[in-house]
Coordinates of C-alpha atoms in Angstrom, one line a residue:
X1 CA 0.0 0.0 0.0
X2 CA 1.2 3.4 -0.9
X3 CA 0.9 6.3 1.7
X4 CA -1.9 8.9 0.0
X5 CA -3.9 6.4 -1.5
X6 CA -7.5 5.0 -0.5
X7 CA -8.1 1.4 0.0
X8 CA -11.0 -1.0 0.8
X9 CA -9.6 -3.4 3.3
X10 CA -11.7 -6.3 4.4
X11 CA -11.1 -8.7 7.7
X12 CA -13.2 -11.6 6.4
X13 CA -15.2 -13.5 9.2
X14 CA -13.7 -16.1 11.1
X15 CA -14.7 -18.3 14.1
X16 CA -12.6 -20.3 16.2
X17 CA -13.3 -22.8 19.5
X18 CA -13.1 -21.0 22.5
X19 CA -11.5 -22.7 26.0
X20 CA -15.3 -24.2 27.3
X21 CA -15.7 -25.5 23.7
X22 CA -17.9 -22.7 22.6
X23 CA -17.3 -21.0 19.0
X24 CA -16.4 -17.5 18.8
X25 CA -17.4 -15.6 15.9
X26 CA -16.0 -12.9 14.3
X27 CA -18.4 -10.8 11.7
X28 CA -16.4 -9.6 8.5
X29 CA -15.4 -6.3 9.0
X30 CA -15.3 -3.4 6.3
X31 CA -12.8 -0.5 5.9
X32 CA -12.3 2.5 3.5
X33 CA -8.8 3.8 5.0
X34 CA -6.3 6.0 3.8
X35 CA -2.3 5.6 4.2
X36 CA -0.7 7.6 6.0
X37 CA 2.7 8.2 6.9
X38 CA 4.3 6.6 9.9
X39 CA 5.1 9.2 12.8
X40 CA 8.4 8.8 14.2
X41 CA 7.1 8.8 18.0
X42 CA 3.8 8.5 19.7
X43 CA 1.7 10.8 21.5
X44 CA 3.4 9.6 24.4
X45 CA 6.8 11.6 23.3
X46 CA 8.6 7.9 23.1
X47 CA 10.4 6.4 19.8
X48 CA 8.0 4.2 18.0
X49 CA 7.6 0.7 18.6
X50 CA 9.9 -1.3 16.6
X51 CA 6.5 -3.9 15.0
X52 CA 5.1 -0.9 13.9
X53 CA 8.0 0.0 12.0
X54 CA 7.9 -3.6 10.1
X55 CA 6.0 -3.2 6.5
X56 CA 3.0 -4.9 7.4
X57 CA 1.9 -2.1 9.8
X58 CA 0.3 1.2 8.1
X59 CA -0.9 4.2 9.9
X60 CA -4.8 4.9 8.5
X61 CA -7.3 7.5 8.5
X62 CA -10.4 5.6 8.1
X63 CA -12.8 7.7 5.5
X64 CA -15.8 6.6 7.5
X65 CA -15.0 7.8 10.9
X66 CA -12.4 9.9 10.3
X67 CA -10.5 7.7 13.7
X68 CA -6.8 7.4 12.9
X69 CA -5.2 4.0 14.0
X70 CA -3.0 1.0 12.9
X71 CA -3.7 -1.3 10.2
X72 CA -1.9 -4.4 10.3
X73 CA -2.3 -5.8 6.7
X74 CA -1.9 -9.1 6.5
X75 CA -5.3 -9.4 8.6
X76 CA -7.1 -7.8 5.6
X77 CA -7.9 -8.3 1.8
X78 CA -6.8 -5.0 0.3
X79 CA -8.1 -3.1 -3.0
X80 CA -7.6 0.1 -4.3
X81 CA -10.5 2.6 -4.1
X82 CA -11.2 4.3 -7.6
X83 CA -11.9 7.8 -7.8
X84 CA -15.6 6.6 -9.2
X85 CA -16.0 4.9 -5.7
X86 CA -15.3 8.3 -3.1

């Protein structure tokens, strides 16, 4: 993923058997995010983790909620967004 650019990015559902034998479920979940670049320290005024610094970690603006958080993309299916889909 490129930093400026709009993606989809979707967690698909998954379920798996919890301690007591019961399933947990997970509902798919839907993003529309936007890349942005990595800050070099947190608001905590402390050097940024060294896994968020790997290449599967992207800092996001999601486009919904306008939230900014960490993405970590092998967890998602990721497309670009089209201008025709804004």
């Amino acid at each position: 993923m490129d930093i400026g650019k709009r993606y989809f990015a979707i967690m698909p559902a998954s379920s798996f058997e919890g301690l007591d034998g019961e399933v947990v479920f997970f509902e798919e979940k839907r993003l529309k995010i936007e890349v942005l670049p990595k800050p070099q320290i947190n608001t905590t005024v402390e050097n940024l983790p060294e896994h968020f610094k790997g290449k599967d970690w992207y800092a996001v603006k999601n486009l919904i909620t306008g939230n900014r958080h960490w993405l970590h993309s092998k967890n998602y299916q990721i497309s670009e967004i089209c201008s025709s889909e804004l």
